[in-house]
mmCIF file of C-alpha atoms in Angstrom:
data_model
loop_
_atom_site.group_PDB
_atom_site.id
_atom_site.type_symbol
_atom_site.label_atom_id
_atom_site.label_comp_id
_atom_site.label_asym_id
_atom_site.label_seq_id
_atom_site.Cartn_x
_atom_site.Cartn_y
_atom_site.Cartn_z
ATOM 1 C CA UNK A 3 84.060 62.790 87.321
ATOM 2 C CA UNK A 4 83.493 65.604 89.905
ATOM 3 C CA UNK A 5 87.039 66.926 91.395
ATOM 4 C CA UNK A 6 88.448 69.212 93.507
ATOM 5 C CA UNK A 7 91.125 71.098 93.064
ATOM 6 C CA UNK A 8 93.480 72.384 95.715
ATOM 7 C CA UNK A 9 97.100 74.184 95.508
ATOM 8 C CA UNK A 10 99.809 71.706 97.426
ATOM 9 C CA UNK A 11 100.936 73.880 100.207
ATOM 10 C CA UNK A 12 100.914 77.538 101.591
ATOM 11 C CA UNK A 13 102.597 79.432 103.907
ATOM 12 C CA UNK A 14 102.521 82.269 105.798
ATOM 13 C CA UNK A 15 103.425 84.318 108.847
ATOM 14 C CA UNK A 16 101.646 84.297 111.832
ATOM 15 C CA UNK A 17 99.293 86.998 112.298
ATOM 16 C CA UNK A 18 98.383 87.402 108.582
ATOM 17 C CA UNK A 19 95.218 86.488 106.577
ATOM 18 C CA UNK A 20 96.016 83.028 104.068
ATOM 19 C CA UNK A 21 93.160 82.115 101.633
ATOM 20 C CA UNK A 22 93.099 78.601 100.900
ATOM 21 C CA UNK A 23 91.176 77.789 97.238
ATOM 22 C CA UNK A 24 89.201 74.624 95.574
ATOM 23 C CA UNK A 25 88.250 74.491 92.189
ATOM 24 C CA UNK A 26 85.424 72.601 90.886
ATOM 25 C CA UNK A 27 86.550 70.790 87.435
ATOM 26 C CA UNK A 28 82.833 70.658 86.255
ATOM 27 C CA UNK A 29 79.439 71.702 86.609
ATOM 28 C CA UNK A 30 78.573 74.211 89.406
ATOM 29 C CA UNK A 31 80.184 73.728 92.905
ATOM 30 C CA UNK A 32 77.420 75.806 94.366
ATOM 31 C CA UNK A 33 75.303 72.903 93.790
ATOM 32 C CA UNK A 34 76.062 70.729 96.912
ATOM 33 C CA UNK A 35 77.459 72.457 100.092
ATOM 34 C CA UNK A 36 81.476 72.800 100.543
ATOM 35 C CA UNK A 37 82.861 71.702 103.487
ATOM 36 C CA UNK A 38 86.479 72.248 104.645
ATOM 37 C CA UNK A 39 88.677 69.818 107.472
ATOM 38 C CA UNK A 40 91.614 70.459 109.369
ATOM 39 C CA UNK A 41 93.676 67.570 110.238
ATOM 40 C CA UNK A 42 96.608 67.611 112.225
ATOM 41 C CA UNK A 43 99.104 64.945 111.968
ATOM 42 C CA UNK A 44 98.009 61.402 113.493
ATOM 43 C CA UNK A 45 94.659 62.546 114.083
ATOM 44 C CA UNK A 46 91.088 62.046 112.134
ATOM 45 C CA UNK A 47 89.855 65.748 110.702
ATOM 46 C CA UNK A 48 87.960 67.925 112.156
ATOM 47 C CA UNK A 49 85.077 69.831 110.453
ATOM 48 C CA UNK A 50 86.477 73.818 110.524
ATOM 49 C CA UNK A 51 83.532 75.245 107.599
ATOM 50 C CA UNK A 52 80.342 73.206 106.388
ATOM 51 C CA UNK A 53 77.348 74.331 104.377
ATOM 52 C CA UNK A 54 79.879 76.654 102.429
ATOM 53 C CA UNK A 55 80.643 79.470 105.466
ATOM 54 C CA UNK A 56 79.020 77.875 108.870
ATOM 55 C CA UNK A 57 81.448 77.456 111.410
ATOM 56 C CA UNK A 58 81.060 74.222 113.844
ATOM 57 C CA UNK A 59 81.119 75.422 117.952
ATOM 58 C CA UNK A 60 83.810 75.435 119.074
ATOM 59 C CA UNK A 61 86.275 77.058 115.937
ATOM 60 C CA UNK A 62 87.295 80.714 116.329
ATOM 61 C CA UNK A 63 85.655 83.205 114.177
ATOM 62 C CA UNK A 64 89.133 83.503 112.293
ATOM 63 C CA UNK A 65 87.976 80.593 109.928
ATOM 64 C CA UNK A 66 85.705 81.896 107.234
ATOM 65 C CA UNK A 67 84.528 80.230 103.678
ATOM 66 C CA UNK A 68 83.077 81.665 100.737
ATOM 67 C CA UNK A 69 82.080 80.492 97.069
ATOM 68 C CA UNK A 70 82.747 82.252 94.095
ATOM 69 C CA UNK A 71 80.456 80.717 91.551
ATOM 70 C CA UNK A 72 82.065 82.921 88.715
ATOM 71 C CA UNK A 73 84.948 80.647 89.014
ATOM 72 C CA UNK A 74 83.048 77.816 90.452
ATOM 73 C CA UNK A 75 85.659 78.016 93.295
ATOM 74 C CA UNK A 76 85.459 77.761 96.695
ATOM 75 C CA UNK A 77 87.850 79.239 99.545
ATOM 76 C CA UNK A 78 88.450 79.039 103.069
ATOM 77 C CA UNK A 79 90.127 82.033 104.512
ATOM 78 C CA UNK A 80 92.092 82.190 108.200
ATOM 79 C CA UNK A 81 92.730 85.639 109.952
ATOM 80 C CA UNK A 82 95.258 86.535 112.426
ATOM 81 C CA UNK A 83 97.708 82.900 111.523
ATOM 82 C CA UNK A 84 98.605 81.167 114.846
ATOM 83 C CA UNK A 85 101.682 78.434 114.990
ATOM 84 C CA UNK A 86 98.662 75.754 115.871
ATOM 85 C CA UNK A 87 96.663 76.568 112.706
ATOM 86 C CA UNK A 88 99.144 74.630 111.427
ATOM 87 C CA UNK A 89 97.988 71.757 109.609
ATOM 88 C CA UNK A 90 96.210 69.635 106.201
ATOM 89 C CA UNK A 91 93.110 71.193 104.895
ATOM 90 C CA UNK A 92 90.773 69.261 102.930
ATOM 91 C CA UNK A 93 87.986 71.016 100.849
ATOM 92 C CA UNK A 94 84.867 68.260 100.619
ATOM 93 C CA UNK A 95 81.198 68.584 98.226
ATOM 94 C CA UNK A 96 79.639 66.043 96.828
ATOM 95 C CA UNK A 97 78.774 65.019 92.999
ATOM 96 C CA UNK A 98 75.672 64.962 90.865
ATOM 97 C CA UNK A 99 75.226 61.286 92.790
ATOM 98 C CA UNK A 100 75.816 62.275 96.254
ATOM 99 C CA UNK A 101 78.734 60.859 96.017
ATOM 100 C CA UNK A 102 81.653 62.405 98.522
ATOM 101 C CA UNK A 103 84.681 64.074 96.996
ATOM 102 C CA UNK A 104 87.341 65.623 98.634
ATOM 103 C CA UNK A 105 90.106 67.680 97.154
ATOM 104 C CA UNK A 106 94.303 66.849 97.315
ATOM 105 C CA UNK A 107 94.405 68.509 100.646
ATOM 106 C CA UNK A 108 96.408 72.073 100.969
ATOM 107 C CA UNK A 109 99.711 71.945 103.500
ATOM 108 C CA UNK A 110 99.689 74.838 105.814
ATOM 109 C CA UNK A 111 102.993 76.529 107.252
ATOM 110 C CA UNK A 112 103.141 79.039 109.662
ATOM 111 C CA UNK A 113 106.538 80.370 109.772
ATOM 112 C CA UNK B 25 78.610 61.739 123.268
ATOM 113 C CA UNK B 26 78.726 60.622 119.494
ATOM 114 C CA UNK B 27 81.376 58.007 119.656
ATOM 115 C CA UNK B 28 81.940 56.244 116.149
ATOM 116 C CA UNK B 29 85.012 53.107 116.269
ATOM 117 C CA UNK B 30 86.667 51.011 113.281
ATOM 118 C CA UNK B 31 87.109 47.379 114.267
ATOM 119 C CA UNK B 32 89.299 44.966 111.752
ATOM 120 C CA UNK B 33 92.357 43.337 110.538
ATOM 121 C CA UNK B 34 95.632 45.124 110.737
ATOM 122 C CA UNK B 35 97.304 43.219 108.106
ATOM 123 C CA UNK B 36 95.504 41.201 104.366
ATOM 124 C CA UNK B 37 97.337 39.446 102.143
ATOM 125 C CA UNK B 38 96.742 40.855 98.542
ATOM 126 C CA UNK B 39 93.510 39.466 96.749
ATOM 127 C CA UNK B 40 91.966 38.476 100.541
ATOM 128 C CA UNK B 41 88.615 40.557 101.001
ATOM 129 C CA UNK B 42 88.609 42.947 104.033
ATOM 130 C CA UNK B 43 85.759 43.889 106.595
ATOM 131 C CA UNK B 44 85.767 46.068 108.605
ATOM 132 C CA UNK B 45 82.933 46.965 111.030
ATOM 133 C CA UNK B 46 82.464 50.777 112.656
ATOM 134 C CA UNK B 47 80.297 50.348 115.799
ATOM 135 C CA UNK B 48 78.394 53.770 116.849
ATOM 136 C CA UNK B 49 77.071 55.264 119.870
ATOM 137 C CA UNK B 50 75.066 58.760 120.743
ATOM 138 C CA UNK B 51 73.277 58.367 117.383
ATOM 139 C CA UNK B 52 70.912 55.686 116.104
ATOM 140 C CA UNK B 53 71.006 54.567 112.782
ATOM 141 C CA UNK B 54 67.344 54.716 112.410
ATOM 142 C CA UNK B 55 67.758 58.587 112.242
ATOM 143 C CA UNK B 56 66.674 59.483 109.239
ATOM 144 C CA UNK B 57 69.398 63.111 109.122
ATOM 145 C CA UNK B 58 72.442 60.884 110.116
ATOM 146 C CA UNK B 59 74.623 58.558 107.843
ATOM 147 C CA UNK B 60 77.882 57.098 108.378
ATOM 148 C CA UNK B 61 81.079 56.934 105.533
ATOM 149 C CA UNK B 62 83.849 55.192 105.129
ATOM 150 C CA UNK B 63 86.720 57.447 104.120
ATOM 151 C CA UNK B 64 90.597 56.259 103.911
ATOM 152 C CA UNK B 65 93.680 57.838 103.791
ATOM 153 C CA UNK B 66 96.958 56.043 102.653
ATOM 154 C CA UNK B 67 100.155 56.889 104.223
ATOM 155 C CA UNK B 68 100.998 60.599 103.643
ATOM 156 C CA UNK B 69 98.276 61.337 100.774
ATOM 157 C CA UNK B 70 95.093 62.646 100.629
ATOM 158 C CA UNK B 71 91.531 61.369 102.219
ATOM 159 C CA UNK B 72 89.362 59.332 99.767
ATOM 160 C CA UNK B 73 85.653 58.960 100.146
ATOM 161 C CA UNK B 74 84.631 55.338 100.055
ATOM 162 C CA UNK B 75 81.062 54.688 100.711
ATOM 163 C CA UNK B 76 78.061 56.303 102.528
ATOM 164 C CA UNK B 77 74.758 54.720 103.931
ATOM 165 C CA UNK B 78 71.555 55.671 105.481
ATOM 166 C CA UNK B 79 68.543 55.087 107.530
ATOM 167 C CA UNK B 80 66.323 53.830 104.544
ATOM 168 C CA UNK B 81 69.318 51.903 103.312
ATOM 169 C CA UNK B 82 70.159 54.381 100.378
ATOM 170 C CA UNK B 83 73.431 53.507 99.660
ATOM 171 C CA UNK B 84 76.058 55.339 97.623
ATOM 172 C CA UNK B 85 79.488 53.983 96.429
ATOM 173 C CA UNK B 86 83.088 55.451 94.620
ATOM 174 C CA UNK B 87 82.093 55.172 91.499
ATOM 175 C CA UNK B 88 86.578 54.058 91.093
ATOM 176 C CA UNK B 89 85.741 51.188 93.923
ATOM 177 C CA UNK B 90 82.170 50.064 93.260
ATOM 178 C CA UNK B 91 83.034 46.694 91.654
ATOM 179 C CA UNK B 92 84.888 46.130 95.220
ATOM 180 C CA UNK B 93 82.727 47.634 97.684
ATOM 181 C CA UNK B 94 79.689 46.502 99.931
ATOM 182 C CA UNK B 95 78.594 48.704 102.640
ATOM 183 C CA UNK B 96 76.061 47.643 105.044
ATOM 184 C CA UNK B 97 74.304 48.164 108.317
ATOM 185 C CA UNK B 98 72.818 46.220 111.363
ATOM 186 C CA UNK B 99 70.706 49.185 113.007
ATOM 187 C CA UNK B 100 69.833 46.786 116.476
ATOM 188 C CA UNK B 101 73.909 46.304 116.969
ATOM 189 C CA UNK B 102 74.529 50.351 116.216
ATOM 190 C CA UNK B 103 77.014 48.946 113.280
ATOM 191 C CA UNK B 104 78.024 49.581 109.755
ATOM 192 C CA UNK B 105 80.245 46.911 107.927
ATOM 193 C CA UNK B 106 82.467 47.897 104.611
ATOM 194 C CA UNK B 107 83.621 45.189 102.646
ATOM 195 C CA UNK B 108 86.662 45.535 99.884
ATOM 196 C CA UNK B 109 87.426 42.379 97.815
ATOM 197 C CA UNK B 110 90.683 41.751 95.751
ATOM 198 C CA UNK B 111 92.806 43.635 98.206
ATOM 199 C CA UNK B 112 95.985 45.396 96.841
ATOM 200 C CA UNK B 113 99.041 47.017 98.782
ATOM 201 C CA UNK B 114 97.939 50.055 97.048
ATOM 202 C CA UNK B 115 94.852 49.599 99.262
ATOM 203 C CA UNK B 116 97.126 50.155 102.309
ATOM 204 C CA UNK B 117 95.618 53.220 104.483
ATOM 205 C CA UNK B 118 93.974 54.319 107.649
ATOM 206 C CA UNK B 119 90.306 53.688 106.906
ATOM 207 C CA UNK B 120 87.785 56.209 108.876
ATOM 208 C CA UNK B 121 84.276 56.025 109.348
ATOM 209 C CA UNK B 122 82.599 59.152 110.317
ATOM 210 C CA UNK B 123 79.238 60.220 110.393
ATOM 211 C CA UNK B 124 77.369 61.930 107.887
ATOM 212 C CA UNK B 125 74.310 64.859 108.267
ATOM 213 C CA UNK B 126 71.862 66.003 105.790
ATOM 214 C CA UNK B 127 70.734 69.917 106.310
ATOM 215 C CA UNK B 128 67.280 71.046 107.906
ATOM 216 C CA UNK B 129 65.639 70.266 104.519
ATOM 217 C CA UNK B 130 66.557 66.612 104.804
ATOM 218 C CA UNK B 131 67.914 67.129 101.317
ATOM 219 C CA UNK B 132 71.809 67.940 100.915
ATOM 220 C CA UNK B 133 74.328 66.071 102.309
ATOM 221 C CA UNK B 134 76.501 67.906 104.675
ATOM 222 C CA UNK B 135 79.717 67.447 106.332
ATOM 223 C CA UNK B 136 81.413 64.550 108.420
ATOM 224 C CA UNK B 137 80.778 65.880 111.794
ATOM 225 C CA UNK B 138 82.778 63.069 113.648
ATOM 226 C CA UNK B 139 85.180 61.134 112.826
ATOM 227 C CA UNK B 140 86.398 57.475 114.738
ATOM 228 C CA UNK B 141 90.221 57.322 115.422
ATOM 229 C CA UNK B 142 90.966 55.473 112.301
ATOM 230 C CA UNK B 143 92.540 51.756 111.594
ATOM 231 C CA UNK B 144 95.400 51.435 109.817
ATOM 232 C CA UNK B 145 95.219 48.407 107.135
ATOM 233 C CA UNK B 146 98.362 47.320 105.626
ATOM 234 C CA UNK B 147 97.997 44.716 102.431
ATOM 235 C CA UNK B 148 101.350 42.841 102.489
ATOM 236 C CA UNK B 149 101.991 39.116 101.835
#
């Protein structure tokens, strides 16, 4: 089975840059687009990347993703930190099936 | 607007069969680049893809749920039903259903651009 793999938490100050990763366990995640959600507590996610590095209307130009195929990783990557970038990020693909998979979900702090 | 809502039990007893029914509006199921998902979310862990269907009823299911799951749609009432049988209290969680878009080529799937406000499902006797 197709997973993704995403560190726990991360923190950092505001102002800096924070890279958030995903690693594919098999096969090549540049296969099927990546996708990355924000989710704030209570409330459903919100798309912040899709089709790998396209940002949605509406999200500042702060959010950026990338794939690395050499490490069949993907990464999401927020400039200047602010208190309300705060929140659960979910990396999302799909498998060879179409079938939706979403990583463990990386806690943000910005202290 | 694209408005997508979860409708269905708060509480199942363990081994009852839940249904639950996500009514949309703004989009028509007949669209041929839109599908809708059902994704949960138990208390404090992560999101879980459930299910996903589309216009020409292609269906796709977890391949860890499949023996449980039915997902269908009713394209003149703008709804998509999930149905879980042999409900657990591990099965408690907010279950989403969200939307789903393929790219311009009509080929890859792309990202849950909305999202209804979630139901929270609790499987207690």
């Amino acid at each position: 089975n197709f997973m993704l793999t995403q560190p726990h938490s991360v923190s950092e100050s505001p102002g800096k840059t924070v890279t958030i990763s995903c690693t594919g366990s098999s096969g090549s995640i540049a296969s099927n687009y990546v996708q990355w959600y924000q989710q704030r507590p209570g409330s459903a996610p919100t798309t912040v990347i899709y089709e790998d590095n396209q940002r949605p209307s509406g999200v500042p130009d702060r959010f950026s993703g990338s794939i690395d195929s050499s490490s069949n990783s993907a990464s999401l990557t927020i400039s200047g930190l602010k208190t309300e970038d705060e929140a659960d990020y979910y990396c999302q693909s799909y498998d060879s099936s179409n079938q939706g998979v979403f990583g463990g979900g990386t806690k943000l702090t910005v202290l | 607007q694209v408005t997508l809502k979860e409708s269905g039990p708060v509480l199942v007893k363990p081994t009852e069969t839940l249904t639950l029914t996500c009514t949309v509006s703004g989009f028509s199921l007949s669209n041929a680049r839109m599908g809708v998902s059902w994704i949960r979310q138990p208390p404090g862990k992560a999101l879980e893809w459930l299910a996903h269907i589309f216009s020409n009823d292609e269906k796709s299911y977890s391949t860890s749920l499949k023996s449980r799951l039915t997902i269908s749609k009713d394209t003149s009432k703008s709804q998509v039903v999930l149905t879980m049988t042999n409900m657990d209290p591990v099965d408690t969680a907010t279950y989403y259903c969200a939307r789903i878009r393929r790219d311009s080529s009509g080929y890859y799937l792309v990202d849950f651009d909305y999202w209804g406000q979630g139901t929270l499902v609790t499987v207690s006797s």
